[in-house]
């Protein structure tokens, strides 16, 4: 077999219920120019055995087993092992739509360094939403034109995930771009911010190729993490620094401030996640601590013409009444759970 056109990296951790579907959605497609790099990240269930059984009769599958080190480290192993001209990522509980790979390959015209496409959100097989990065196909061969457009991708959070993108493998390797293995929140966004920093040749597709499967109450985002706000704040500063590097921060500062205001309230709402063990007094202390920070106070005082819900949150935070804010965070969290 010659050099594959596309490397598909699948990190696997305790995914015995879904990994067959993920790999099967690749093997069932009428496109042969692929290699499937499966990284078993120290699974304690039957994931490794299932992958072995599938790989036994499929030479395009490369199976690696490592000690449990997290999804970022596993993906980095995949990047190191990738031989394809292009590389993409698939989570073990997601799967491709039919003909996705052939359409990906046909869309990757010469010189493209990054391609971004849409995805279907499948919530417990109950409903599906199709999220697209654009209403039309776009191609950029100019850094400045793409940078202006990239702001909309950041605003709509279409830049975050790695599984709705195809990357030129040599671009990642030459620039030594890796997933930050020291993070377990926002690692995908930090990776992609590094990717787009100096990128020039980008294609945006108005097609959905991946079914992103969401299960209620599962995953890192469903659990309370004490450092979540500080990590999110650092990521916002990464976005801010990128926009400053591009020379377009001033006209997009309101977007950064909006993200910050919403992240503050989202963190306070997290106090009511089931695994949060903080006392009532500790929750109040954290609210006071965050709202007393100089940079936070300055943003809350700006009065940008935000969307209605952000303006409401801003006005709530302006009260600086920790008990009132905590009470409203509880109400908002109940609404979030019942949605």
Short mmCIF file of C-alpha atoms in Angstrom, two decimals:
data_model
loop_
_atom_site.label_atom_id
_atom_site.label_comp_id
_atom_site.label_asym_id
_atom_site.label_seq_id
_atom_site.Cartn_x
_atom_site.Cartn_y
_atom_site.Cartn_z
CA UNK A 1 0.00 0.00 0.00
CA UNK A 2 1.35 3.42 -0.97
CA UNK A 3 1.28 6.60 1.05
CA UNK A 4 -2.26 7.15 2.32
CA UNK A 5 -4.09 10.31 1.40
CA UNK A 6 -5.76 10.68 4.80
CA UNK A 7 -4.79 9.58 8.31
CA UNK A 8 -7.70 9.23 10.74
CA UNK A 9 -6.65 9.29 14.39
CA UNK A 10 -9.03 7.75 16.94
CA UNK A 11 -8.14 7.99 20.65
CA UNK A 12 -9.90 5.26 22.62
CA UNK A 13 -10.58 5.08 26.33
CA UNK A 14 -13.21 2.67 27.65
CA UNK A 15 -15.30 2.91 24.49
CA UNK A 16 -16.32 -0.74 24.11
CA UNK A 17 -19.92 0.25 23.33
CA UNK A 18 -19.13 2.63 20.46
CA UNK A 19 -15.70 1.95 18.97
CA UNK A 20 -16.97 -0.67 16.51
CA UNK A 21 -19.46 1.85 15.12
CA UNK A 22 -16.78 4.55 14.81
CA UNK A 23 -14.32 2.33 12.93
CA UNK A 24 -17.13 0.72 10.95
CA UNK A 25 -18.27 4.12 9.69
CA UNK A 26 -14.83 4.45 8.07
CA UNK A 27 -14.40 0.93 6.70
CA UNK A 28 -17.87 0.92 5.13
CA UNK A 29 -17.01 3.86 2.88
CA UNK A 30 -15.97 3.63 -0.73
CA UNK A 31 -12.63 5.34 -0.24
CA UNK A 32 -9.43 3.33 0.13
CA UNK A 33 -6.70 5.98 0.51
CA UNK A 34 -6.73 6.02 4.29
CA UNK A 35 -4.94 4.77 7.35
CA UNK A 36 -6.77 4.45 10.66
CA UNK A 37 -4.55 5.12 13.67
CA UNK A 38 -6.23 3.81 16.81
CA UNK A 39 -4.62 4.83 20.11
CA UNK A 40 -5.82 2.74 23.04
CA UNK A 41 -5.30 5.12 25.95
CA UNK A 42 -5.08 2.57 28.77
CA UNK A 43 -8.65 1.30 28.49
CA UNK A 44 -9.81 -1.01 31.30
CA UNK A 45 -12.79 -2.44 29.40
CA UNK A 46 -12.82 -4.53 26.19
CA UNK A 47 -11.93 -1.64 23.87
CA UNK A 48 -8.46 -2.98 23.07
CA UNK A 49 -9.70 -6.50 22.32
CA UNK A 50 -12.45 -5.14 20.07
CA UNK A 51 -9.94 -3.01 18.15
CA UNK A 52 -7.60 -5.99 17.82
CA UNK A 53 -10.38 -8.12 16.35
CA UNK A 54 -11.24 -5.46 13.78
CA UNK A 55 -7.59 -4.74 12.90
CA UNK A 56 -6.74 -8.41 12.42
CA UNK A 57 -8.28 -8.45 8.94
CA UNK A 58 -7.78 -4.81 8.04
CA UNK A 59 -4.23 -3.70 7.10
CA UNK A 60 -5.23 -0.04 7.03
CA UNK A 61 -5.65 -0.05 10.82
CA UNK A 62 -2.63 0.70 13.00
CA UNK A 63 -3.32 -0.07 16.65
CA UNK A 64 -1.18 1.39 19.42
CA UNK A 65 -1.61 0.85 23.15
CA UNK A 66 -0.28 3.34 25.70
CA UNK A 67 -0.65 3.96 29.42
CA UNK A 68 -3.59 6.19 30.23
CA UNK A 69 -2.30 9.70 29.49
CA UNK A 70 -5.36 11.61 28.28
CA UNK A 71 -6.87 12.37 24.91
CA UNK A 72 -4.35 15.09 24.01
CA UNK A 73 -1.34 12.84 24.50
CA UNK A 74 -3.08 10.08 22.54
CA UNK A 75 -3.77 12.42 19.63
CA UNK A 76 -0.15 13.60 19.68
CA UNK A 77 0.95 9.97 19.34
CA UNK A 78 -1.38 9.76 16.35
CA UNK A 79 0.18 12.85 14.76
CA UNK A 80 3.66 11.38 15.21
CA UNK A 81 2.61 8.11 13.57
CA UNK A 82 0.60 9.64 10.72
CA UNK A 83 1.85 8.94 7.21
CA UNK A 84 -1.06 10.48 5.30
CA UNK A 85 -0.83 13.72 3.35
CA UNK A 86 -3.74 14.96 5.45
CA UNK A 87 -4.84 14.11 8.98
CA UNK A 88 -8.14 14.28 10.83
CA UNK A 89 -9.45 13.11 14.18
CA UNK A 90 -12.49 11.09 15.21
CA UNK A 91 -13.69 10.48 18.75
CA UNK A 92 -14.51 6.89 19.64
CA UNK A 93 -18.17 7.65 20.35
CA UNK A 94 -18.78 9.57 17.10
CA UNK A 95 -19.10 8.32 13.53
CA UNK A 96 -18.97 9.54 9.93
CA UNK A 97 -21.89 10.06 7.60
CA UNK A 98 -21.95 7.96 4.42
CA UNK A 99 -19.60 9.12 1.62
CA UNK A 100 -17.93 11.63 3.99
CA UNK A 101 -14.38 10.52 3.20
CA UNK A 102 -14.80 10.64 -0.56
CA UNK A 103 -16.30 14.13 -0.30
CA UNK A 104 -13.46 15.23 1.99
CA UNK A 105 -10.86 14.02 -0.49
CA UNK A 106 -12.61 15.66 -3.44
CA UNK A 107 -12.76 18.97 -1.58
CA UNK A 108 -9.07 19.08 -0.66
CA UNK A 109 -7.81 21.06 -3.62
CA UNK A 110 -4.05 21.72 -3.98
CA UNK A 111 -2.32 23.87 -1.35
CA UNK A 112 -5.10 23.59 1.24
CA UNK A 113 -3.59 23.54 4.74
CA UNK A 114 -6.84 23.37 6.71
CA UNK A 115 -10.39 22.38 5.84
CA UNK A 116 -13.32 23.02 8.18
CA UNK A 117 -16.69 21.30 7.74
CA UNK A 118 -19.96 20.92 9.62
CA UNK A 119 -21.34 18.21 11.85
CA UNK A 120 -24.58 16.73 13.12
CA UNK A 121 -25.26 16.85 16.85
CA UNK A 122 -26.96 13.63 17.91
CA UNK A 123 -28.42 13.89 21.42
CA UNK A 124 -29.11 10.40 22.77
CA UNK A 125 -30.65 9.43 19.40
CA UNK A 126 -33.56 11.76 20.22
CA UNK A 127 -32.83 14.61 17.85
CA UNK A 128 -30.13 15.98 15.63
CA UNK A 129 -29.02 19.50 14.78
CA UNK A 130 -26.81 20.22 11.80
CA UNK A 131 -24.18 22.86 12.53
CA UNK A 132 -22.32 24.35 9.57
CA UNK A 133 -19.41 26.81 9.60
CA UNK A 134 -20.83 28.65 6.60
CA UNK A 135 -23.88 28.74 4.33
CA UNK A 136 -21.61 28.42 1.31
CA UNK A 137 -18.29 26.90 0.35
CA UNK A 138 -15.40 29.34 0.83
CA UNK A 139 -11.74 29.13 -0.10
CA UNK A 140 -9.04 31.44 1.24
CA UNK A 141 -5.52 31.89 -0.12
CA UNK A 142 -4.84 35.12 1.73
CA UNK A 143 -4.07 35.40 5.45
CA UNK A 144 -5.86 38.71 6.00
CA UNK A 145 -9.10 37.61 4.33
CA UNK A 146 -9.16 34.40 6.34
CA UNK A 147 -8.40 36.19 9.60
CA UNK A 148 -11.43 38.43 9.25
CA UNK A 149 -13.57 35.37 8.58
CA UNK A 150 -11.94 33.36 11.39
CA UNK A 151 -13.42 35.74 13.94
CA UNK A 152 -16.89 34.41 13.05
CA UNK A 153 -15.62 30.85 13.54
CA UNK A 154 -14.30 31.80 16.98
CA UNK A 155 -17.51 33.63 17.86
CA UNK A 156 -19.67 30.63 16.88
CA UNK A 157 -17.23 28.15 18.49
CA UNK A 158 -16.71 26.33 15.18
CA UNK A 159 -12.95 26.61 15.61
CA UNK A 160 -12.82 24.56 18.80
CA UNK A 161 -13.08 20.87 17.86
CA UNK A 162 -10.45 18.94 15.88
CA UNK A 163 -12.90 16.37 14.49
CA UNK A 164 -14.63 18.77 12.09
CA UNK A 165 -11.34 19.66 10.44
CA UNK A 166 -8.75 18.16 8.11
CA UNK A 167 -5.16 19.34 8.51
CA UNK A 168 -2.18 19.18 6.17
CA UNK A 169 0.04 16.77 8.08
CA UNK A 170 3.29 18.44 7.05
CA UNK A 171 1.93 21.79 8.30
CA UNK A 172 1.40 20.38 11.81
CA UNK A 173 4.75 18.61 11.89
CA UNK A 174 6.84 21.44 10.46
CA UNK A 175 5.35 23.95 12.90
CA UNK A 176 5.49 21.38 15.73
CA UNK A 177 1.86 21.97 16.64
CA UNK A 178 0.64 19.56 19.31
CA UNK A 179 -2.29 19.22 21.67
CA UNK A 180 -1.43 20.59 25.15
CA UNK A 181 -1.28 17.42 27.24
CA UNK A 182 -1.30 19.42 30.48
CA UNK A 183 -4.87 20.63 29.90
CA UNK A 184 -8.12 18.73 30.19
CA UNK A 185 -10.34 21.73 29.43
CA UNK A 186 -9.97 23.74 26.23
CA UNK A 187 -7.09 21.71 24.82
CA UNK A 188 -8.78 21.47 21.41
CA UNK A 189 -9.25 25.23 21.16
CA UNK A 190 -5.65 25.93 22.13
CA UNK A 191 -4.46 23.48 19.47
CA UNK A 192 -6.58 25.08 16.76
CA UNK A 193 -5.58 28.61 17.72
CA UNK A 194 -1.98 27.55 17.11
CA UNK A 195 -3.02 26.03 13.76
CA UNK A 196 -4.71 29.17 12.43
CA UNK A 197 -2.15 31.66 13.77
CA UNK A 198 -0.15 31.89 10.52
CA UNK A 199 -2.26 29.79 8.17
CA UNK A 200 -2.93 30.96 4.63
CA UNK A 201 -4.76 28.32 2.57
CA UNK A 202 -8.10 27.36 4.10
CA UNK A 203 -11.31 25.81 2.79
CA UNK A 204 -14.69 26.09 4.51
CA UNK A 205 -17.37 23.55 3.55
CA UNK A 206 -21.11 23.88 4.06
CA UNK A 207 -21.43 20.11 4.48
CA UNK A 208 -21.70 17.95 7.60
CA UNK A 209 -19.43 14.90 7.67
CA UNK A 210 -19.46 13.81 11.33
CA UNK A 211 -22.19 12.69 13.72
CA UNK A 212 -21.19 14.13 17.10
CA UNK A 213 -22.93 12.09 19.78
CA UNK A 214 -23.89 13.71 23.08
CA UNK A 215 -25.09 11.81 26.13
CA UNK A 216 -26.62 13.63 29.06
CA UNK A 217 -24.42 13.72 32.14
CA UNK A 218 -21.30 12.33 30.46
CA UNK A 219 -17.93 13.90 29.78
CA UNK A 220 -15.70 16.51 31.36
CA UNK A 221 -18.13 19.35 30.66
CA UNK A 222 -20.80 17.70 32.82
CA UNK A 223 -18.58 17.70 35.93
CA UNK A 224 -17.62 20.56 38.20
CA UNK A 225 -13.98 21.52 37.99
CA UNK A 226 -12.62 24.08 40.43
CA UNK A 227 -10.11 25.50 37.95
CA UNK A 228 -12.54 25.74 35.05
CA UNK A 229 -12.91 29.52 35.11
CA UNK A 230 -9.18 30.19 35.35
CA UNK A 231 -8.51 27.82 32.44
CA UNK A 232 -11.26 29.46 30.38
CA UNK A 233 -9.86 32.89 31.24
CA UNK A 234 -6.41 31.82 30.04
CA UNK A 235 -7.96 30.58 26.79
CA UNK A 236 -9.71 33.90 26.30
CA UNK A 237 -6.36 35.61 26.72
CA UNK A 238 -4.98 33.26 24.04
CA UNK A 239 -7.76 34.41 21.71
CA UNK A 240 -7.09 38.02 22.67
CA UNK A 241 -3.37 37.64 21.96
CA UNK A 242 -4.11 36.01 18.60
CA UNK A 243 -6.41 38.84 17.54
CA UNK A 244 -3.78 41.34 18.70
CA UNK A 245 -1.15 39.50 16.64
CA UNK A 246 -3.48 39.73 13.65
CA UNK A 247 -4.03 43.45 14.28
CA UNK A 248 -7.81 43.14 14.66
CA UNK A 249 -8.27 43.12 18.44
CA UNK A 250 -9.79 46.57 18.83
CA UNK A 251 -12.79 45.90 16.59
CA UNK A 252 -13.36 42.50 18.21
CA UNK A 253 -12.82 43.36 21.88
CA UNK A 254 -16.58 43.20 22.54
CA UNK A 255 -16.58 39.54 21.50
CA UNK A 256 -13.84 38.75 24.03
CA UNK A 257 -15.71 40.63 26.75
CA UNK A 258 -18.95 38.82 25.90
CA UNK A 259 -17.22 35.44 26.20
CA UNK A 260 -15.81 36.49 29.57
CA UNK A 261 -19.14 37.62 31.00
CA UNK A 262 -20.85 34.40 29.92
CA UNK A 263 -17.97 32.28 31.22
CA UNK A 264 -18.23 33.91 34.64
CA UNK A 265 -21.92 33.06 34.98
CA UNK A 266 -21.41 29.57 33.51
CA UNK A 267 -18.81 28.92 36.21
CA UNK A 268 -21.18 30.06 38.95
CA UNK A 269 -23.88 27.80 37.49
CA UNK A 270 -21.42 24.91 37.69
CA UNK A 271 -21.58 25.22 41.49
CA UNK A 272 -24.83 23.28 41.22
CA UNK A 273 -23.51 20.33 39.27
CA UNK A 274 -24.00 17.06 41.12
CA UNK A 275 -20.34 16.42 41.84
CA UNK A 276 -19.66 19.91 43.26
CA UNK A 277 -18.81 19.55 46.97
CA UNK A 278 -18.26 23.23 47.74
CA UNK A 279 -19.98 24.65 50.80
CA UNK A 280 -22.37 27.57 50.48
CA UNK A 281 -19.80 29.90 52.06
CA UNK A 282 -17.04 28.71 49.72
CA UNK A 283 -19.25 29.40 46.72
CA UNK A 284 -19.83 32.94 47.96
CA UNK A 285 -16.09 33.40 48.48
CA UNK A 286 -15.34 32.32 44.91
CA UNK A 287 -17.95 34.71 43.53
CA UNK A 288 -16.49 37.60 45.52
CA UNK A 289 -12.96 36.68 44.49
CA UNK A 290 -13.74 36.63 40.77
CA UNK A 291 -15.84 39.80 40.80
CA UNK A 292 -13.18 41.68 42.77
CA UNK A 293 -10.52 41.16 40.10
CA UNK A 294 -9.60 44.43 38.41
CA UNK A 295 -9.78 43.06 34.86
CA UNK A 296 -13.22 41.55 35.53
CA UNK A 297 -14.61 44.76 37.02
CA UNK A 298 -13.38 46.73 34.00
CA UNK A 299 -15.15 44.42 31.55
CA UNK A 300 -18.43 44.41 33.48
CA UNK A 301 -18.40 48.22 33.54
CA UNK A 302 -18.07 48.64 29.77
CA UNK A 303 -21.76 48.39 28.74
CA UNK A 304 -21.18 46.90 25.27
CA UNK A 305 -24.32 46.49 23.10
CA UNK A 306 -24.40 42.72 23.66
CA UNK A 307 -27.23 40.35 22.85
CA UNK A 308 -30.12 40.44 25.33
CA UNK A 309 -29.14 37.40 27.43
CA UNK A 310 -25.57 38.68 27.87
CA UNK A 311 -26.85 42.11 28.91
CA UNK A 312 -29.03 40.44 31.55
CA UNK A 313 -26.05 38.47 32.87
CA UNK A 314 -23.94 41.63 32.90
CA UNK A 315 -26.56 43.48 34.93
CA UNK A 316 -26.77 40.59 37.41
CA UNK A 317 -22.99 40.63 37.88
CA UNK A 318 -23.01 44.42 38.31
CA UNK A 319 -25.06 44.06 41.49
CA UNK A 320 -21.94 42.55 43.09
CA UNK A 321 -24.34 40.81 45.50
CA UNK A 322 -22.83 37.36 45.91
CA UNK A 323 -25.92 35.80 47.54
CA UNK A 324 -28.23 37.17 44.84
CA UNK A 325 -25.86 36.05 42.07
CA UNK A 326 -25.57 32.56 43.58
CA UNK A 327 -29.36 32.25 43.81
CA UNK A 328 -29.81 33.25 40.16
CA UNK A 329 -27.00 30.88 39.12
CA UNK A 330 -28.97 28.06 40.75
CA UNK A 331 -32.12 29.03 38.83
CA UNK A 332 -30.22 29.27 35.54
CA UNK A 333 -28.60 25.89 36.15
CA UNK A 334 -32.01 24.28 36.73
CA UNK A 335 -33.17 25.72 33.40
CA UNK A 336 -30.00 24.37 31.73
CA UNK A 337 -30.59 20.87 33.14
CA UNK A 338 -34.24 20.82 32.06
CA UNK A 339 -33.54 21.99 28.52
#
